[in-house]
Amino acid sequence: MTEPVRTAFAELHHGDEPLLLPNAWDHASARALAGQGFRAIGTTSLGVAAAAGLPDGTPAGRDETLRLALALGSEPYLLSVDAEDGYSEDPDEVGEFARQLAAVGAVGVNLEDRLGAPALHAAKIAAVKSAAPDLFVNARTDTYWLGDGEGTMARLDAYRQAGADGVFVPGLTDRAAIAALVRQLDVPLNILYTPAGPTVPDLAGLGVRRVSLGSLLYRRALGAALEAVVEIGQGRTPRGAVPSYGAVDALSRRGDLTHDAGP
């Protein structure tokens, strides 16, 4: 078992409050979130893929993910990339992809097992740690996302032994099960926030150290757009906050985000 990394991003998992990690899907959404004071920004594979007209969960998203990391990795916030399953079944290829992400500025990566063979996922994690030792590896198991939770701790043990710096269990919302998992782990536990599950303060009280939003913000943005066009068509003024033209345009460059250049 390797020692967890102690980078600035890793330290965010050991603060007084859990790391609330919002997930962006493009340059503008990432800069807008950073403008709200978030020190670290994640990406969402669904949002990145859908915005590019690609299906989620396929190797087709690899190049788009790397392209976005190249655009975001030089920004002043800390970037963690959702790399799905590494876009390959070959651990060496996954390690090389992680090396490329680190080279353009990413400080963390999510790797999901999709309920595949734990030994293969562990090999991918080990390859990533070998290729990019300072990259924070958040090892995700889909035992609750795709299954009934069986085998969760055995998988997490294997991933920790392979070098994972943190573990991610999306789909787990039961408070007692979350607290029990925290007690068994020696690395930070990441939980996916869902409106029907525990609140962020609740998760903090259970010992969760990282809370991700996944594709929620991207889906909410699409939902708001659809609501707005219906309201406009029915003669009503759309509700909700609307950034100005200038504020959005300013997201494409460094500097004041309040500049308004026109409608």
Short mmCIF file of C-alpha atoms in Angstrom, two decimals:
data_model
loop_
_atom_site.label_atom_id
_atom_site.label_comp_id
_atom_site.label_asym_id
_atom_site.label_seq_id
_atom_site.Cartn_x
_atom_site.Cartn_y
_atom_site.Cartn_z
CA MET A 1 0.00 0.00 0.00
CA THR A 2 1.39 3.42 -0.96
CA GLU A 3 1.10 6.46 1.26
CA PRO A 4 -1.61 8.95 0.20
CA VAL A 5 -0.38 12.03 -1.65
CA ARG A 6 -0.09 15.27 0.33
CA THR A 7 -0.74 17.92 -2.30
CA ALA A 8 -2.83 21.08 -1.95
CA PHE A 9 -5.75 19.20 -3.47
CA ALA A 10 -5.32 16.26 -1.12
CA GLU A 11 -5.29 18.62 1.86
CA LEU A 12 -8.73 19.92 0.87
CA HIS A 13 -10.03 16.48 1.87
CA HIS A 14 -8.83 17.04 5.45
CA GLY A 15 -10.25 20.46 6.31
CA ASP A 16 -12.85 21.45 8.85
CA GLU A 17 -15.62 20.91 6.29
CA PRO A 18 -15.95 18.33 3.49
CA LEU A 19 -14.66 19.35 0.08
CA LEU A 20 -17.75 20.35 -1.91
CA LEU A 21 -16.69 19.69 -5.49
CA PRO A 22 -18.90 21.19 -8.22
CA ASN A 23 -18.59 19.59 -11.63
CA ALA A 24 -18.15 21.69 -14.77
CA TRP A 25 -18.68 20.68 -18.38
CA ASP A 26 -16.87 23.46 -20.26
CA HIS A 27 -14.54 26.43 -19.77
CA ALA A 28 -17.31 28.91 -18.96
CA SER A 29 -19.00 26.74 -16.35
CA ALA A 30 -15.65 26.01 -14.68
CA ARG A 31 -14.67 29.68 -14.51
CA ALA A 32 -18.13 30.68 -13.28
CA LEU A 33 -17.91 28.17 -10.44
CA ALA A 34 -14.38 29.26 -9.57
CA GLY A 35 -15.69 32.82 -9.48
CA GLN A 36 -17.99 31.74 -6.66
CA GLY A 37 -14.97 30.89 -4.56
CA PHE A 38 -14.56 27.17 -5.17
CA ARG A 39 -10.86 26.32 -4.90
CA ALA A 40 -11.29 23.02 -6.75
CA ILE A 41 -13.48 22.13 -9.73
CA GLY A 42 -14.31 18.69 -11.08
CA THR A 43 -15.58 17.70 -14.50
CA THR A 44 -18.65 15.63 -15.30
CA SER A 45 -18.28 12.95 -17.95
CA LEU A 46 -21.98 13.17 -18.89
CA GLY A 47 -21.85 16.94 -19.31
CA VAL A 48 -18.58 16.90 -21.25
CA ALA A 49 -19.79 14.14 -23.56
CA ALA A 50 -23.29 15.54 -24.10
CA ALA A 51 -22.00 19.05 -24.79
CA ALA A 52 -19.78 17.57 -27.52
CA GLY A 53 -22.54 15.38 -28.98
CA LEU A 54 -21.01 12.16 -27.68
CA PRO A 55 -22.52 9.29 -25.64
CA ASP A 56 -21.40 9.03 -22.03
CA GLY A 57 -19.48 6.01 -20.84
CA THR A 58 -17.66 5.19 -24.09
CA PRO A 59 -14.06 5.59 -25.31
CA ALA A 60 -15.30 8.37 -27.60
CA GLY A 61 -15.12 10.78 -24.67
CA ARG A 62 -11.38 10.36 -24.11
CA ASP A 63 -10.14 13.04 -26.51
CA GLU A 64 -12.83 15.51 -25.45
CA THR A 65 -11.94 14.96 -21.80
CA LEU A 66 -8.26 15.60 -22.52
CA ARG A 67 -9.11 18.67 -24.61
CA LEU A 68 -11.12 20.15 -21.74
CA ALA A 69 -8.38 19.33 -19.23
CA LEU A 70 -5.92 21.17 -21.49
CA ALA A 71 -8.21 24.23 -21.44
CA LEU A 72 -8.81 24.14 -17.68
CA GLY A 73 -5.56 22.81 -16.25
CA SER A 74 -3.72 26.12 -16.39
CA GLU A 75 -6.46 27.99 -14.50
CA PRO A 76 -5.80 29.11 -10.90
CA TYR A 77 -8.23 26.59 -9.37
CA LEU A 78 -7.43 22.91 -8.77
CA LEU A 79 -8.81 20.57 -11.43
CA SER A 80 -10.02 17.01 -10.89
CA VAL A 81 -11.02 15.07 -14.01
CA ASP A 82 -13.74 12.46 -14.37
CA ALA A 83 -11.90 9.89 -16.48
CA GLU A 84 -14.69 7.29 -16.37
CA ASP A 85 -12.98 3.86 -16.46
CA GLY A 86 -9.80 5.30 -17.97
CA TYR A 87 -11.18 4.77 -21.48
CA SER A 88 -9.32 1.49 -21.82
CA GLU A 89 -9.08 -2.02 -20.40
CA ASP A 90 -5.28 -1.83 -20.65
CA PRO A 91 -3.81 -0.49 -17.37
CA ASP A 92 -0.76 0.89 -19.19
CA GLU A 93 -3.00 2.91 -21.52
CA VAL A 94 -4.94 4.22 -18.52
CA GLY A 95 -1.67 5.18 -16.86
CA GLU A 96 -0.55 7.04 -19.97
CA PHE A 97 -3.86 8.91 -20.12
CA ALA A 98 -3.42 9.91 -16.48
CA ARG A 99 0.12 11.10 -17.22
CA GLN A 100 -1.25 13.30 -20.01
CA LEU A 101 -3.90 14.75 -17.67
CA ALA A 102 -1.28 15.55 -15.06
CA ALA A 103 0.97 17.10 -17.70
CA VAL A 104 -1.72 19.65 -18.64
CA GLY A 105 -2.40 20.58 -15.03
CA ALA A 106 -4.95 18.18 -13.57
CA VAL A 107 -4.35 17.35 -9.90
CA GLY A 108 -6.95 14.63 -9.45
CA VAL A 109 -8.73 11.90 -11.37
CA ASN A 110 -11.82 9.78 -10.85
CA LEU A 111 -11.66 6.16 -12.01
CA GLU A 112 -14.81 4.03 -11.93
CA ASP A 113 -14.96 0.23 -11.85
CA ARG A 114 -18.39 -0.25 -13.50
CA LEU A 115 -18.63 -3.45 -11.41
CA GLY A 116 -15.92 -5.03 -13.51
CA ALA A 117 -13.18 -7.25 -12.11
CA PRO A 118 -11.71 -5.60 -8.99
CA ALA A 119 -8.23 -6.88 -9.90
CA LEU A 120 -8.35 -5.05 -13.24
CA HIS A 121 -9.46 -1.81 -11.63
CA ALA A 122 -6.75 -2.14 -9.00
CA ALA A 123 -4.21 -2.62 -11.80
CA LYS A 124 -5.43 0.58 -13.46
CA ILE A 125 -5.05 2.49 -10.19
CA ALA A 126 -1.53 1.15 -9.71
CA ALA A 127 -0.64 2.13 -13.28
CA VAL A 128 -1.93 5.67 -12.71
CA LYS A 129 0.07 6.04 -9.49
CA SER A 130 3.17 4.79 -11.29
CA ALA A 131 2.70 7.15 -14.25
CA ALA A 132 1.59 10.23 -12.24
CA PRO A 133 2.47 9.75 -8.54
CA ASP A 134 1.16 13.16 -7.42
CA LEU A 135 -2.24 12.73 -9.07
CA PHE A 136 -4.96 12.24 -6.45
CA VAL A 137 -6.75 9.03 -7.45
CA ASN A 138 -10.38 8.90 -6.36
CA ALA A 139 -11.31 5.24 -6.86
CA ARG A 140 -15.00 4.80 -7.56
CA THR A 141 -16.94 1.61 -7.06
CA ASP A 142 -20.38 1.23 -8.62
CA THR A 143 -21.68 -1.32 -6.12
CA TYR A 144 -24.54 1.01 -5.17
CA TRP A 145 -24.79 2.87 -8.48
CA LEU A 146 -25.26 -0.31 -10.53
CA GLY A 147 -25.92 -2.93 -7.86
CA ASP A 148 -27.19 -3.59 -4.36
CA GLY A 149 -24.06 -2.63 -2.46
CA GLU A 150 -22.66 -6.13 -2.10
CA GLY A 151 -18.87 -6.32 -1.99
CA THR A 152 -18.31 -2.60 -1.47
CA MET A 153 -15.68 -2.82 1.26
CA ALA A 154 -13.77 -5.64 -0.43
CA ARG A 155 -13.47 -3.57 -3.59
CA LEU A 156 -12.44 -0.45 -1.70
CA ASP A 157 -9.80 -2.41 0.18
CA ALA A 158 -8.34 -3.66 -3.10
CA TYR A 159 -8.30 -0.15 -4.57
CA ARG A 160 -6.67 1.30 -1.47
CA GLN A 161 -4.02 -1.41 -1.54
CA ALA A 162 -3.35 -0.46 -5.17
CA GLY A 163 -2.68 3.15 -4.19
CA ALA A 164 -6.02 5.01 -4.26
CA ASP A 165 -5.88 8.27 -2.31
CA GLY A 166 -9.64 8.45 -1.78
CA VAL A 167 -12.70 6.34 -2.55
CA PHE A 168 -16.03 7.24 -4.13
CA VAL A 169 -19.32 5.38 -3.62
CA PRO A 170 -22.04 7.06 -5.71
CA GLY A 171 -25.59 5.91 -5.08
CA LEU A 172 -25.02 5.34 -1.37
CA THR A 173 -27.49 7.52 0.57
CA ASP A 174 -28.26 5.49 3.71
CA ARG A 175 -26.88 7.42 6.68
CA ALA A 176 -26.05 4.36 8.80
CA ALA A 177 -24.25 2.66 5.90
CA ILE A 178 -22.25 5.83 5.16
CA ALA A 179 -21.18 6.19 8.79
CA ALA A 180 -20.19 2.52 8.97
CA LEU A 181 -18.09 2.85 5.82
CA VAL A 182 -16.32 5.93 7.17
CA ARG A 183 -15.32 3.98 10.28
CA GLN A 184 -13.72 1.25 8.18
CA LEU A 185 -11.72 3.52 5.88
CA ASP A 186 -8.30 5.12 6.31
CA VAL A 187 -8.77 7.42 3.28
CA PRO A 188 -11.38 10.13 2.53
CA LEU A 189 -14.84 8.95 1.50
CA ASN A 190 -16.53 10.76 -1.41
CA ILE A 191 -20.33 10.67 -1.67
CA LEU A 192 -22.44 11.90 -4.58
CA TYR A 193 -24.98 14.51 -3.46
CA THR A 194 -28.56 13.88 -4.53
CA PRO A 195 -31.55 16.06 -3.66
CA ALA A 196 -33.27 13.00 -2.16
CA GLY A 197 -30.29 12.05 0.02
CA PRO A 198 -28.51 13.59 3.00
CA THR A 199 -27.63 17.28 2.88
CA VAL A 200 -24.02 18.43 2.83
CA PRO A 201 -24.11 19.28 6.57
CA ASP A 202 -25.59 15.81 7.23
CA LEU A 203 -22.79 14.17 5.24
CA ALA A 204 -20.22 16.23 7.12
CA GLY A 205 -21.62 14.96 10.40
CA LEU A 206 -21.30 11.38 9.15
CA GLY A 207 -17.58 11.88 8.43
CA VAL A 208 -17.74 12.21 4.65
CA ARG A 209 -14.74 14.20 3.41
CA ARG A 210 -15.77 14.97 -0.17
CA VAL A 211 -19.16 15.67 -1.73
CA SER A 212 -19.47 15.66 -5.52
CA LEU A 213 -22.33 17.04 -7.59
CA GLY A 214 -21.74 14.88 -10.66
CA SER A 215 -23.90 15.85 -13.62
CA LEU A 216 -26.50 17.61 -11.45
CA LEU A 217 -25.49 21.18 -12.37
CA TYR A 218 -25.40 20.37 -16.10
CA ARG A 219 -28.83 18.75 -15.94
CA ARG A 220 -30.21 21.65 -13.90
CA ALA A 221 -28.86 24.10 -16.50
CA LEU A 222 -30.64 22.21 -19.29
CA GLY A 223 -33.81 22.08 -17.21
CA ALA A 224 -33.67 25.82 -16.56
CA ALA A 225 -33.27 26.49 -20.30
CA LEU A 226 -36.32 24.38 -21.12
CA GLU A 227 -38.39 26.06 -18.39
CA ALA A 228 -37.34 29.49 -19.65
CA VAL A 229 -38.34 28.88 -23.26
CA VAL A 230 -41.76 27.57 -22.17
CA GLU A 231 -42.34 30.62 -19.96
CA ILE A 232 -41.28 32.99 -22.76
CA GLY A 233 -43.61 31.24 -25.19
CA GLN A 234 -46.48 31.63 -22.74
CA GLY A 235 -45.85 35.34 -22.29
CA ARG A 236 -44.19 35.18 -18.89
CA THR A 237 -40.83 36.51 -17.80
CA PRO A 238 -38.43 33.65 -17.05
CA ARG A 239 -37.54 33.22 -13.39
CA GLY A 240 -34.09 32.69 -11.92
CA ALA A 241 -30.73 34.37 -12.18
CA VAL A 242 -29.46 35.27 -15.66
CA PRO A 243 -25.80 36.31 -16.01
CA SER A 244 -25.31 39.29 -18.31
CA TYR A 245 -23.84 38.98 -21.79
CA GLY A 246 -20.68 40.70 -20.60
CA ALA A 247 -20.31 38.48 -17.56
CA VAL A 248 -20.47 35.35 -19.69
CA ASP A 249 -18.17 36.80 -22.33
CA ALA A 250 -15.65 37.61 -19.60
CA LEU A 251 -15.48 33.93 -18.66
CA SER A 252 -13.43 33.35 -21.81
CA ARG A 253 -10.56 35.47 -20.47
CA ARG A 254 -8.91 36.37 -17.21
CA GLY A 255 -10.06 39.54 -15.52
CA ASP A 256 -13.20 41.18 -14.25
CA LEU A 257 -16.27 38.96 -14.69
CA THR A 258 -18.72 41.83 -14.27
CA HIS A 259 -17.97 43.57 -17.60
CA ASP A 260 -21.13 43.94 -19.68
CA ALA A 261 -20.50 44.29 -23.43
CA GLY A 262 -24.07 44.17 -24.66
CA PRO A 263 -27.22 42.04 -24.90
#
